[in-house]
Amino acid sequence: DTAVSQTPKYLVTQMGNDKSIKCEQNLGHDTMYWYKQDSKKFLKIMFSYNNKELIINETVPNRFSPKSPDKAHLNLHINSLELGDSAVYFCASSREGGSPLHFGNGTRLTVT
Amino acid sequence: EDQVTQSPEALRLQEGESSSLNCSYTVSGLRGLFWYRQDPGKGPEFLFTLYSAGEEKEKERLKATLTKKESFLHITAPKPEDSATYLCAVQDPDSWGKLQFGAGTQVVVTP
């Protein structure tokens, strides 16, 4: 009965590789997000989608590309991974913008 | 341009020892302040939303209050299971759905 699930939980890869993180929510929410939590524990928004439409696109390198095949899924593709991309990436959803966010349990990405 | 500042960074409490966490914010025209709890290896879990000064919300041993410049999360008679990092976030005034998070307060409650 997981509300927001993301896979994988851990991802270890080498610099220059391309990787994807998948996210699914079964809450029936219209809005989904990707947040990044760095080593200092700050959570910062990367992207937001509402009904498959990109709403928020923060200053994120264009190596990061979100894809939303339907309103229950929001995947994150990362090309040419760099050491600085190492972080925990959280997917979240909300009923609408401004409503409380429901987070997944994160994907810890380590780039070596 | 820090909009959300939480203090203290860490708090160690004895079981039953009540205390308060602070979240100060600088956004004008607050459109919502959120409190979350985060356990190690987990995503943040929603606790409360506050919208206007004077508003209070309670859940078990937790009580959140809001003024025009800050919010407090009061933990009354904490138990070890209250150990977690507590995050405060404010709704960005210019971008609906975007939250600005503080760095959190790590709370450890010892028996």
XYZ file of C-alpha atoms in Angstrom, chain A:
112
model
C 0.000 0.000 0.000
C 3.018 2.254 -0.594
C 1.804 5.730 -1.543
C 4.884 7.083 -3.341
C 7.417 4.515 -4.424
C 10.700 5.117 -6.170
C 13.306 2.747 -7.516
C 16.064 1.987 -7.055
C 16.736 2.811 -3.404
C 20.494 2.830 -3.976
C 22.347 3.630 -7.160
C 26.127 3.481 -7.447
C 27.627 4.363 -10.790
C 30.673 5.839 -12.424
C 31.179 9.313 -13.788
C 29.938 9.758 -17.317
C 27.240 7.101 -17.119
C 23.540 7.692 -17.777
C 21.003 6.523 -15.203
C 17.285 6.727 -14.467
C 15.203 6.816 -11.311
C 11.552 5.813 -11.447
C 8.691 7.115 -9.336
C 5.067 6.066 -9.029
C 2.269 7.327 -6.800
C -1.043 5.613 -6.100
C -2.663 8.521 -4.268
C -4.466 9.894 -7.283
C -2.569 13.178 -6.969
C -2.265 15.549 -9.904
C 1.130 17.040 -9.060
C 4.481 15.288 -8.761
C 7.925 16.586 -7.850
C 11.599 15.771 -7.758
C 13.609 17.127 -4.824
C 17.331 16.780 -4.161
C 18.751 16.466 -0.646
C 22.424 17.280 -0.502
C 25.025 16.372 2.104
C 23.944 19.320 4.264
C 20.442 17.857 4.338
C 18.815 20.769 2.491
C 15.901 19.679 0.347
C 15.690 21.654 -2.902
C 13.100 21.357 -5.603
C 14.230 20.361 -9.061
C 11.062 19.826 -11.073
C 7.314 19.764 -10.728
C 4.703 18.288 -13.056
C 0.961 18.787 -13.006
C -1.052 16.317 -15.062
C 2.009 15.478 -17.161
C 2.795 19.162 -17.786
C 6.067 20.678 -16.555
C 5.249 23.426 -14.069
C 8.479 24.077 -12.177
C 11.936 23.746 -13.671
C 14.566 25.076 -11.297
C 18.118 25.935 -12.282
C 19.122 22.359 -12.865
C 21.741 21.235 -15.420
C 20.083 20.063 -18.613
C 21.720 16.684 -18.013
C 18.701 16.118 -15.788
C 15.507 15.415 -17.677
C 12.204 14.491 -16.093
C 9.629 12.470 -17.959
C 6.005 11.988 -16.989
C 4.250 9.305 -19.068
C 1.070 9.763 -17.043
C 0.050 11.650 -13.929
C 0.931 8.707 -11.664
C 4.520 8.450 -12.857
C 7.459 10.834 -12.915
C 10.866 9.511 -13.877
C 14.214 11.262 -13.724
C 16.916 10.659 -16.300
C 20.435 11.852 -15.649
C 23.022 11.925 -18.419
C 26.793 12.145 -18.108
C 26.802 11.792 -14.346
C 29.246 13.900 -12.355
C 30.662 13.510 -8.847
C 28.593 16.473 -7.671
C 25.391 14.687 -8.599
C 25.842 12.412 -5.590
C 22.875 13.061 -3.301
C 19.556 11.624 -2.223
C 16.768 12.248 -4.719
C 13.204 12.302 -3.471
C 10.051 11.979 -5.472
C 6.892 13.525 -4.018
C 3.293 14.127 -4.942
C 0.494 16.411 -3.823
C -3.175 16.795 -4.563
C -2.432 20.219 -6.001
C 0.222 22.881 -5.745
C 0.234 24.190 -2.193
C -1.118 20.984 -0.657
C 1.104 18.912 1.631
C 3.673 16.813 -0.151
C 3.872 13.046 0.226
C 7.423 11.840 -0.250
C 8.925 8.576 -1.377
C 11.800 7.075 0.599
C 14.475 8.443 -1.659
C 17.152 7.147 -4.004
C 20.691 7.517 -2.761
C 22.860 8.178 -5.811
C 26.606 7.767 -5.467
C 28.813 8.728 -8.384
C 32.369 7.413 -8.254
